[in-house]
Coordinates of C-alpha atoms in Angstrom, one line a residue:
Chain Q
M25 CA 108.8 114.1 44.6
K26 CA 111.1 115.9 47.0
F27 CA 108.1 117.9 48.3
L28 CA 106.2 114.7 48.9
E29 CA 109.1 113.1 50.7
E30 CA 109.4 116.2 52.9
L31 CA 105.7 116.3 53.6
L32 CA 105.7 112.6 54.5
R33 CA 108.6 113.2 56.8
I34 CA 106.8 116.0 58.6
L35 CA 103.6 114.0 58.9
R36 CA 105.3 111.0 60.4
P37 CA 103.1 109.8 63.4
L38 CA 106.1 110.3 65.7
E39 CA 106.3 114.0 64.7
L40 CA 102.6 114.6 65.2
K41 CA 102.6 112.9 68.6
K42 CA 105.6 115.0 69.7
S43 CA 104.1 118.3 68.6
K44 CA 100.8 117.6 70.3
K45 CA 100.4 119.6 73.5
R46 CA 99.7 117.4 76.5
K47 CA 97.9 118.5 79.7
G48 CA 99.1 115.6 81.8
F49 CA 101.7 113.0 81.8
P50 CA 100.7 109.9 79.8
V51 CA 102.3 107.4 82.1
L52 CA 100.9 104.3 80.4
K53 CA 102.6 105.4 77.1
L54 CA 106.0 104.9 78.8
P55 CA 108.0 101.8 77.7
I56 CA 106.9 98.9 79.9
L57 CA 110.2 98.6 81.7
V58 CA 110.1 102.3 82.6
L59 CA 106.5 101.9 83.8
E60 CA 107.6 99.1 86.0
I61 CA 110.1 101.3 87.7
V62 CA 107.5 104.1 88.2
V63 CA 105.0 101.7 89.7
K64 CA 107.7 100.3 92.0
Q65 CA 108.5 103.9 93.1
L66 CA 104.9 104.5 94.3
D67 CA 104.3 104.1 97.9
P68 CA 101.6 101.6 98.9
V69 CA 98.9 104.2 99.4
E70 CA 99.4 105.7 96.0
R71 CA 99.8 102.2 94.5
F72 CA 96.4 101.0 95.5
K73 CA 94.8 104.3 94.5
F74 CA 96.5 103.7 91.1
S75 CA 95.1 100.2 91.1
F76 CA 91.6 101.5 91.4
L77 CA 91.7 103.4 88.1
S78 CA 91.2 100.6 85.5
K79 CA 91.6 96.9 84.9
Y80 CA 95.0 97.6 83.3
T81 CA 96.4 99.7 86.2
N82 CA 95.1 97.0 88.6
Y83 CA 97.0 94.4 86.5
L84 CA 100.2 96.5 86.6
C85 CA 100.0 96.8 90.4
I86 CA 99.5 93.1 90.9
K87 CA 102.4 92.4 88.5
Y88 CA 104.9 94.9 89.9
T89 CA 104.3 94.9 93.6
T90 CA 106.9 93.1 95.7
K91 CA 105.1 90.5 97.7
G92 CA 105.3 89.8 101.4
S93 CA 106.8 92.9 102.8
G94 CA 105.9 94.3 106.2
R95 CA 102.4 95.3 105.6
I96 CA 99.4 94.6 107.7
I97 CA 95.7 94.4 106.8
G98 CA 93.2 94.4 109.5
F99 CA 89.5 93.6 109.5
T100 CA 87.3 95.3 112.1
W101 CA 83.6 95.2 113.0
P102 CA 81.4 97.0 111.9
P103 CA 82.8 96.0 108.6
G104 CA 86.0 98.0 108.0
L105 CA 89.5 97.5 106.8
T106 CA 92.7 99.0 108.1
I107 CA 95.9 98.9 106.1
I108 CA 99.2 99.7 107.7
C109 CA 102.0 100.2 105.2
E110 CA 105.7 99.8 105.7
D111 CA 106.2 103.5 106.5
D112 CA 103.4 103.3 109.2
K113 CA 100.9 105.0 106.8
L114 CA 97.4 104.1 107.8
V115 CA 94.5 103.7 105.4
T116 CA 91.1 102.9 106.7
I117 CA 88.1 101.9 104.6
S118 CA 84.7 101.6 106.3
F119 CA 81.8 99.8 104.6
Q120 CA 78.3 101.2 105.0
E121 CA 74.9 100.2 103.8
K122 CA 73.3 103.5 102.9
S123 CA 74.3 104.8 99.5
N124 CA 74.4 108.5 98.9
W125 CA 77.2 108.5 96.3
D126 CA 77.0 107.6 92.7
K127 CA 80.7 107.4 92.0
R128 CA 81.6 104.0 90.8
C129 CA 84.9 102.3 91.6
P130 CA 85.9 100.6 88.3
I131 CA 87.3 97.5 90.1
M132 CA 84.8 96.8 92.8
D133 CA 81.8 98.3 91.0
Q134 CA 80.6 99.9 94.2
N135 CA 80.2 103.4 95.5
V136 CA 83.3 105.0 96.9
D137 CA 83.3 108.2 98.7
P138 CA 85.6 110.4 96.6
N139 CA 86.1 112.9 99.4
A140 CA 88.8 111.0 101.2
T141 CA 89.9 112.7 104.4
W142 CA 93.4 112.8 105.5
H143 CA 94.3 110.7 108.5
S144 CA 96.4 112.3 111.1
K145 CA 99.2 109.8 110.5
G146 CA 99.3 110.8 106.8
G147 CA 97.2 108.1 105.5
E148 CA 93.6 108.3 104.3
D149 CA 90.1 107.2 105.2
Y150 CA 87.5 106.0 102.8
V151 CA 83.9 105.0 103.0
V152 CA 82.4 102.4 100.7
Y153 CA 78.6 102.1 100.3
S154 CA 77.2 98.8 99.4
E155 CA 74.0 96.7 99.8
N156 CA 76.0 94.1 101.7
P157 CA 78.8 95.8 103.6
L158 CA 80.3 92.6 105.1
E159 CA 80.6 90.8 101.8
Q160 CA 81.9 93.9 100.2
A161 CA 84.6 94.3 102.9
M162 CA 85.7 90.7 102.2
K163 CA 85.8 91.4 98.5
W164 CA 88.0 94.4 99.1
M165 CA 90.2 92.5 101.6
K166 CA 90.8 89.8 99.0
Y167 CA 91.5 92.4 96.4
F168 CA 94.1 94.2 98.5
N169 CA 95.6 90.9 99.6
D170 CA 96.0 89.8 95.9
I171 CA 97.9 93.0 95.3
F172 CA 100.0 93.3 98.4
Q173 CA 100.2 89.7 99.7
F174 CA 100.1 90.9 103.3
N175 CA 102.2 88.9 105.7
H176 CA 100.0 89.9 108.6
I177 CA 96.2 89.5 108.4
L178 CA 94.6 90.8 111.6
V179 CA 90.9 90.2 112.4
Q180 CA 89.3 91.9 115.3
I181 CA 86.0 90.6 116.5
N182 CA 83.5 90.8 119.3
F183 CA 81.6 87.6 119.7
S184 CA 78.5 89.3 121.0
K185 CA 78.2 91.7 118.1
I186 CA 79.5 89.8 115.0
V187 CA 77.2 88.0 112.7
P188 CA 77.0 84.2 113.4
D189 CA 78.4 83.1 110.0
F190 CA 81.2 85.7 109.9
F191 CA 84.0 83.2 109.6
K192 CA 82.2 81.1 107.0
I193 CA 82.0 84.3 104.8
Y194 CA 85.6 85.1 105.7
I195 CA 86.9 81.7 104.8
S196 CA 85.0 81.7 101.5
W197 CA 86.9 84.8 100.4
M198 CA 90.2 84.7 102.2
G199 CA 90.7 81.0 103.1
S200 CA 91.6 79.9 106.6
K201 CA 94.5 82.2 107.1
V202 CA 94.3 84.8 109.9
T203 CA 97.7 85.6 111.4
H204 CA 96.4 87.7 114.3
L205 CA 93.0 87.3 115.9
K206 CA 91.9 89.9 118.4
I207 CA 88.8 89.0 120.5
T208 CA 87.2 92.0 122.2
G209 CA 84.1 92.6 124.2
E210 CA 83.0 91.9 127.8
S211 CA 83.5 88.2 127.7
S212 CA 84.6 85.5 125.3
D213 CA 83.6 81.9 125.6
C214 CA 86.2 79.2 125.5
A215 CA 84.0 76.8 123.5
Q216 CA 83.5 79.6 120.8
I217 CA 87.3 80.2 120.7
Q218 CA 87.9 76.5 120.4
E219 CA 85.4 76.1 117.6
L220 CA 86.9 79.1 115.8
L221 CA 90.5 77.7 116.1
S222 CA 89.3 74.5 114.5
V223 CA 88.4 76.3 111.3
I224 CA 91.1 79.0 111.0
H225 CA 94.8 78.9 111.1
L226 CA 96.2 81.4 113.6
E227 CA 99.6 82.6 114.7
V228 CA 98.6 85.1 117.4
L229 CA 95.5 85.0 119.5
L230 CA 94.9 88.1 121.5
I231 CA 92.0 88.0 124.0
R232 CA 91.0 91.4 125.3
S233 CA 88.0 90.2 127.2
S234 CA 87.4 88.0 130.2
I235 CA 87.3 84.3 129.3
S236 CA 84.3 82.3 130.4
G237 CA 83.6 78.6 130.1
N238 CA 86.0 75.6 130.6
L239 CA 89.5 76.9 130.0
N240 CA 90.7 73.3 129.8
D241 CA 89.1 73.3 126.3
L242 CA 91.9 75.5 125.1
Q243 CA 94.3 72.6 125.8
K244 CA 92.6 70.6 123.1
L245 CA 93.6 72.9 120.3
P246 CA 93.8 71.2 116.9
Y247 CA 97.3 72.6 116.4
R248 CA 100.0 74.2 118.5
L249 CA 99.2 77.9 118.8
P250 CA 102.3 80.1 118.5
V251 CA 101.1 83.0 120.7
L252 CA 98.3 83.5 123.1
R253 CA 97.9 86.8 124.9
C254 CA 95.2 87.5 127.4
L255 CA 94.6 91.0 128.7
K256 CA 92.1 89.9 131.3
P257 CA 93.3 86.5 132.4
D258 CA 91.1 86.2 135.5
G259 CA 89.8 82.8 134.7
I260 CA 93.2 81.3 133.9
S261 CA 94.7 79.1 136.6
I262 CA 98.2 77.7 137.2
E263 CA 96.9 74.3 135.9
N264 CA 95.7 76.0 132.7
I265 CA 99.1 77.5 132.2
L266 CA 101.0 74.3 132.8
N267 CA 98.9 72.5 130.2
M268 CA 98.5 75.3 127.6
D269 CA 99.6 74.1 124.2
C270 CA 101.2 77.2 122.7
D271 CA 104.7 78.5 122.3
F272 CA 104.3 81.9 124.0
L273 CA 101.7 82.7 126.6
D274 CA 101.5 86.3 127.6
L275 CA 99.2 87.2 130.5
R276 CA 98.6 90.9 131.2
D277 CA 97.1 92.3 134.3
S278 CA 97.4 88.9 136.0
K279 CA 96.4 88.5 139.7
F280 CA 98.7 85.6 140.4
T281 CA 100.5 85.9 143.8
D282 CA 104.3 85.6 144.2
E283 CA 103.8 82.1 145.6
E284 CA 101.8 81.0 142.5
V285 CA 104.4 82.4 140.2
N286 CA 107.1 80.5 142.1
R287 CA 105.0 77.3 141.8
I288 CA 105.2 77.5 138.0
F289 CA 109.0 77.2 138.2
H290 CA 108.9 74.4 140.7
E291 CA 106.3 72.5 138.6
W292 CA 108.5 72.9 135.5
R293 CA 111.5 71.6 137.3
I294 CA 109.9 68.5 138.9
S295 CA 107.3 67.5 136.3
G296 CA 109.5 66.5 133.3
N297 CA 107.8 67.5 130.1
N298 CA 104.5 68.6 131.6
V299 CA 105.0 72.2 130.7
K300 CA 104.5 72.6 127.0
L301 CA 105.0 76.3 126.9
K302 CA 108.3 77.6 125.5
S303 CA 107.9 81.1 126.8
L304 CA 105.6 82.6 129.5
S305 CA 105.2 86.2 130.6
I306 CA 103.1 87.1 133.6
R307 CA 102.6 90.8 133.8
R308 CA 101.1 92.2 137.0
N309 CA 99.9 95.8 137.3
Y310 CA 101.6 97.0 140.5
T311 CA 104.9 98.5 141.3
Q312 CA 107.9 96.4 141.9
E313 CA 108.3 97.7 145.5
S314 CA 105.3 95.5 146.4
V315 CA 106.8 92.4 144.9
N316 CA 108.7 89.9 147.0
Y317 CA 111.3 88.6 144.6
D318 CA 112.7 86.3 147.3
V319 CA 109.4 84.4 147.1
I320 CA 109.1 84.4 143.3
Y321 CA 112.6 83.2 142.7
Q322 CA 112.8 81.0 145.8
G323 CA 114.7 77.8 144.9
M324 CA 116.5 79.4 141.9
E325 CA 119.0 81.7 143.6
N326 CA 121.7 79.0 144.0
E327 CA 121.3 77.6 140.5
N328 CA 123.6 79.9 138.7
Q329 CA 125.5 82.8 140.2
D330 CA 127.6 84.2 137.3
L331 CA 124.8 85.3 134.9
I332 CA 124.7 88.9 136.1
L333 CA 127.4 89.9 133.7
K334 CA 126.4 87.5 130.9
K335 CA 124.4 88.9 127.9
R336 CA 122.2 86.5 126.1
E337 CA 120.0 86.9 123.1
F338 CA 116.9 84.9 122.2
V339 CA 113.6 85.2 120.3
W340 CA 110.8 86.9 122.2
R341 CA 107.5 88.4 121.1
N342 CA 106.7 92.1 120.9
D343 CA 103.4 93.8 121.8
A344 CA 101.9 92.9 118.4
G345 CA 102.8 89.2 119.0
N346 CA 105.5 89.2 116.3
E347 CA 108.9 87.8 116.8
C348 CA 111.6 90.1 118.1
E349 CA 115.1 89.7 119.6
L350 CA 115.5 90.1 123.3
I351 CA 118.9 90.9 124.8
L352 CA 119.0 89.8 128.4
Q353 CA 121.5 90.5 131.1
G354 CA 121.1 88.7 134.4
G355 CA 118.2 86.4 135.4
F356 CA 118.3 82.9 136.7
D357 CA 119.0 79.7 134.8
V358 CA 117.5 76.5 136.1
T359 CA 118.5 73.2 134.6
R360 CA 116.4 70.2 135.3
A361 CA 117.2 66.5 135.2
D362 CA 116.5 66.0 131.5
G363 CA 119.0 68.7 130.7
K364 CA 116.5 71.4 129.7
T365 CA 117.3 74.9 130.9
L366 CA 114.7 77.5 131.9
I367 CA 115.6 81.2 132.1
C368 CA 113.6 83.2 134.6
F369 CA 113.8 87.0 134.6
T370 CA 111.9 90.2 135.5
M371 CA 111.0 92.9 133.1
L372 CA 110.0 96.5 133.9
P373 CA 108.8 99.4 131.8
R374 CA 111.7 101.3 130.2
E375 CA 112.7 104.4 132.1
Q376 CA 111.3 106.7 129.4
D377 CA 108.0 104.9 129.6
L378 CA 107.7 104.9 133.4
D379 CA 105.1 107.7 133.5
G380 CA 101.8 106.2 134.4
Q381 CA 103.1 102.6 134.0
N382 CA 103.0 100.5 137.1
W383 CA 103.7 97.0 136.0
H384 CA 106.4 94.3 136.1
S385 CA 106.5 90.9 134.5
I386 CA 108.0 87.6 135.5
N387 CA 109.1 85.7 132.5
F388 CA 110.1 82.2 131.7
H389 CA 111.8 81.0 128.6
V390 CA 113.0 77.5 127.8
L391 CA 116.3 77.6 126.0
D392 CA 116.7 75.8 122.7
E393 CA 118.7 72.7 123.1
Chain D
M9 CA 148.8 107.1 94.7
S10 CA 152.5 108.0 95.2
S11 CA 154.8 105.5 96.8
T12 CA 155.3 107.7 99.9
E13 CA 151.6 107.5 100.6
Q14 CA 151.7 103.7 100.3
G15 CA 154.2 103.2 103.1
T16 CA 153.1 102.9 106.7
S17 CA 154.0 105.5 109.3
S18 CA 156.7 103.4 110.8
A19 CA 158.4 102.6 107.5
A20 CA 161.7 104.1 106.4
P21 CA 161.6 107.6 104.9
A22 CA 160.8 107.8 101.2
E23 CA 163.7 107.5 98.9
P24 CA 164.7 110.8 97.3
T25 CA 164.4 109.3 93.9
T26 CA 160.6 108.8 94.3
A27 CA 158.9 111.0 91.8
P28 CA 156.0 113.2 92.7
E29 CA 152.6 111.8 91.8
S30 CA 151.9 114.0 88.8
A31 CA 155.2 113.1 87.2
A32 CA 154.8 109.4 88.0
A33 CA 151.3 109.2 86.5
P34 CA 151.1 111.6 83.6
E35 CA 147.5 112.5 82.8
V36 CA 146.1 110.8 79.8
P37 CA 144.4 113.3 77.5
E38 CA 140.7 112.8 77.7
S39 CA 139.0 111.7 74.6
F40 CA 135.9 113.4 73.3
Y41 CA 133.0 112.2 71.2
Y42 CA 130.2 114.1 69.5
V43 CA 126.5 113.6 69.5
H44 CA 123.6 115.4 67.9
G45 CA 119.8 115.3 68.3
K46 CA 117.0 116.2 66.0
D47 CA 118.1 119.8 65.7
K48 CA 121.5 118.7 64.4
V49 CA 123.4 120.8 67.0
V50 CA 126.5 118.9 67.8
H51 CA 127.5 118.4 71.5
K52 CA 131.1 117.6 72.4
V53 CA 131.1 115.2 75.4
S54 CA 134.0 113.5 77.1
A55 CA 134.2 109.7 77.1
G56 CA 134.0 109.9 81.0
A57 CA 130.7 111.6 80.9
L58 CA 129.4 109.3 78.2
Q59 CA 130.1 106.3 80.4
H60 CA 126.8 107.0 82.1
S61 CA 125.0 105.9 78.9
A62 CA 125.3 102.1 78.4
L63 CA 124.2 102.6 74.8
I64 CA 126.8 105.2 73.8
H65 CA 129.5 103.5 75.9
G66 CA 128.8 100.2 74.0
M67 CA 129.0 102.0 70.7
I68 CA 132.3 103.7 71.6
S69 CA 133.8 100.4 72.7
N70 CA 132.7 98.7 69.5
L71 CA 133.7 101.4 67.0
G72 CA 137.2 102.3 68.4
Y73 CA 137.0 105.8 66.8
T74 CA 140.0 108.1 66.8
E75 CA 139.4 111.7 67.8
E76 CA 139.2 112.8 64.2
Q77 CA 136.8 110.0 63.2
A78 CA 134.6 110.8 66.2
K79 CA 134.5 114.5 65.2
A80 CA 133.6 113.6 61.6
N81 CA 130.9 111.2 62.6
P82 CA 128.9 112.5 65.5
F83 CA 126.4 110.0 66.9
P84 CA 123.0 110.9 65.5
F85 CA 120.0 110.6 67.8
E86 CA 117.3 111.8 65.4
N87 CA 114.6 110.7 67.7
I88 CA 115.7 113.0 70.6
D89 CA 114.8 116.7 70.6
G90 CA 117.8 119.0 70.8
D91 CA 116.9 120.6 74.2
I92 CA 116.3 117.1 75.7
L93 CA 119.7 115.9 74.4
Q94 CA 121.3 119.1 75.9
M95 CA 119.7 118.2 79.3
V96 CA 121.1 114.7 79.1
V97 CA 124.6 115.9 78.1
D98 CA 124.6 118.4 80.9
W99 CA 123.6 115.8 83.4
C100 CA 126.3 113.4 82.2
N101 CA 128.9 116.2 82.4
Q102 CA 127.8 117.2 85.9
H103 CA 128.0 113.6 87.2
K104 CA 131.2 112.6 85.4
G105 CA 133.2 110.3 87.6
K106 CA 131.2 111.2 90.7
P107 CA 129.0 109.0 92.8
T108 CA 125.4 109.8 92.0
P109 CA 123.5 111.5 94.8
P110 CA 120.3 110.0 96.1
E111 CA 118.1 112.7 94.7
D112 CA 118.3 115.1 91.7
T113 CA 116.3 118.3 92.0
N114 CA 117.3 119.7 88.6
L115 CA 115.0 117.6 86.5
P116 CA 112.4 119.5 84.4
K117 CA 109.1 120.3 86.2
Q118 CA 107.1 120.5 82.9
K119 CA 105.3 117.2 82.3
E120 CA 105.9 117.3 78.6
K121 CA 109.7 117.8 78.9
L122 CA 109.9 115.1 81.6
F123 CA 108.1 112.6 79.4
D124 CA 110.5 113.3 76.5
L125 CA 113.5 113.1 78.9
V126 CA 112.3 109.7 80.3
L127 CA 112.0 108.3 76.8
A128 CA 115.5 109.7 75.8
V129 CA 117.1 108.5 79.0
N130 CA 115.6 105.0 78.6
Y131 CA 116.8 104.9 75.0
L132 CA 120.3 106.0 75.9
E133 CA 120.3 103.5 78.8
I134 CA 121.3 106.0 81.6
K135 CA 120.3 103.9 84.6
E136 CA 120.8 106.5 87.4
L137 CA 119.1 109.3 85.5
L138 CA 116.2 107.0 84.6
T139 CA 115.7 106.2 88.3
Y140 CA 115.6 109.9 89.2
C141 CA 113.1 110.6 86.4
C142 CA 110.9 107.7 87.5
K143 CA 111.0 109.0 91.1
Q144 CA 109.9 112.4 89.8
V145 CA 107.1 110.8 87.8
A146 CA 105.9 108.9 90.9
M147 CA 106.1 112.1 93.0
M148 CA 103.6 113.8 90.6
V149 CA 100.7 111.8 92.3
K150 CA 101.9 111.9 95.9
G151 CA 98.9 112.7 98.1
K152 CA 96.5 112.9 95.2
S153 CA 93.1 111.3 95.0
P154 CA 92.4 108.5 92.5
E155 CA 90.6 110.9 90.2
E156 CA 93.4 113.4 90.4
I157 CA 95.9 110.6 89.5
R158 CA 93.7 109.7 86.5
E159 CA 93.9 113.3 85.3
I160 CA 97.6 113.8 86.0
W161 CA 98.7 110.5 84.4
M162 CA 96.0 110.6 81.7
I163 CA 94.7 107.1 82.6
P164 CA 91.7 106.1 80.5
T165 CA 88.7 104.4 82.1
D166 CA 87.9 100.8 81.2
A167 CA 85.2 102.0 78.9
E168 CA 87.7 104.2 77.1
D169 CA 90.1 101.4 76.9
E170 CA 87.5 99.1 75.4
A171 CA 86.5 101.7 72.8
A172 CA 90.1 102.4 71.8
E173 CA 90.7 98.6 71.5
K174 CA 87.6 98.3 69.2
E175 CA 88.7 101.2 67.2
A176 CA 92.2 99.8 66.8
K177 CA 90.8 96.4 65.7
K178 CA 88.5 98.2 63.2
R179 CA 91.5 100.1 61.8
A180 CA 93.6 97.0 61.6
G181 CA 90.8 95.2 59.8
K182 CA 90.5 98.0 57.3
E183 CA 94.2 98.2 56.7
A184 CA 94.4 94.4 56.2
A185 CA 91.5 94.6 53.7
G186 CA 93.2 97.5 51.9
E187 CA 96.5 95.6 51.7
T188 CA 94.7 92.5 50.3
A189 CA 92.9 94.7 47.7
A190 CA 96.2 96.3 46.8
A191 CA 97.9 92.9 46.5
A192 CA 95.1 91.7 44.3
G193 CA 95.4 94.8 42.1
D194 CA 99.2 94.1 41.8
A195 CA 98.5 90.5 40.8
K196 CA 96.2 91.6 38.0

């Protein structure tokens, strides 16, 4: 009997398991609370690679990923995805039609190039082969968004190259949310933009092409656009600016003269609520020596003299169009009859960025009441 | 802290009757407890070091052992290998009363040892050491491809998962049938 007891003790499953030599580390055999800590320790790149491995690892990633942190997913054309993680790691996935690989991704059931190449920033590049690259890219975008709940979804399109029903396909997978829309190409048509903005909900519109068509169409947006940035604002007139229905209008490489810039301020002061903009930045690509500030700020100089030493902080927008804090010393404050105050100030490249940068910007910001 | 240290620099000089710190606060002798693992080797550990383990700390608080009782009744951790328990005890001693550093490079590199250590540390509820171990586990797959991660972490494919599930169901069905047959036999 003693012998049998001893034998049973030795053969207990726990003992057998312990004595078995393992090649790897059976992470899924860890207690669930420990597994949760391990998954949370993975950085986003490793986490989504882990999520590829099986339905269960995919479930674990969705369950244990903190939602809504500072990650960005971008869609580019030809179909491709760019994921920027919190630590600036970059992962790119391009989608191609021709299939040379037979390696199946267990989640997406598509061919994935197993030879991922290292990106110079430390991230990785992948290629996915599929019969329908666009649809597949959307599928993957939705999949990543389910896991990481990106707070920035960037879509970059060129109207002349993109398929006509692109946004229909997009909306069917991702819904109407696009936080940042970047329009590239030679020219973009106002009517097309207007149509687009009626079906998607946008925070930042970045137009990197010339704008054609009737710019007044942009005044009839179905909602108040938070940020509009135009990199080639040739077709935008002072009237367009004064009626633009967005919070922050940022015009780069503008050709407005000093007199025209000054007119914006005068219009704002005399025309009551006509100016809907909360912030306006007009950047011109020439050195400040060729700027006549007396003309630009004509009429403001006597408004408030003691601001030179006063530091003020307010919400501004960075190059990506996201909110940032601006600390301003100096500038002019103009208060109009209804009590609203407009701050007018100049911005120049930082000293360390001066090399090759010849720009200055004239900025207007309506202070919160 | 002595009373002289407590005064401000402008305060009156300390009174000559003020006793030095060591005399004012005589050191309380440290109490020790005993633990053993599967190999029955008993480790003597101070109460201060054992504070890292929420499980043992809770046991000590509830039992209220004297030194003699503690010596006579070492805490048995039969499910922890001797060498793993030794590692845990060493870590607790090294970090006794100290703030834990952000990283610990002394954890075992062998996967098998680390797995057993994680299980032990989780069981003993040593939060900081568990975090280090989990970091180390996560580091194993840093920069690896999905297939390498599968290999390192022994992650089964969906097909393998399904097969294992079927097998488990089959086994459970057989066991249930066996139990029913045995129960029927007993009833007869």
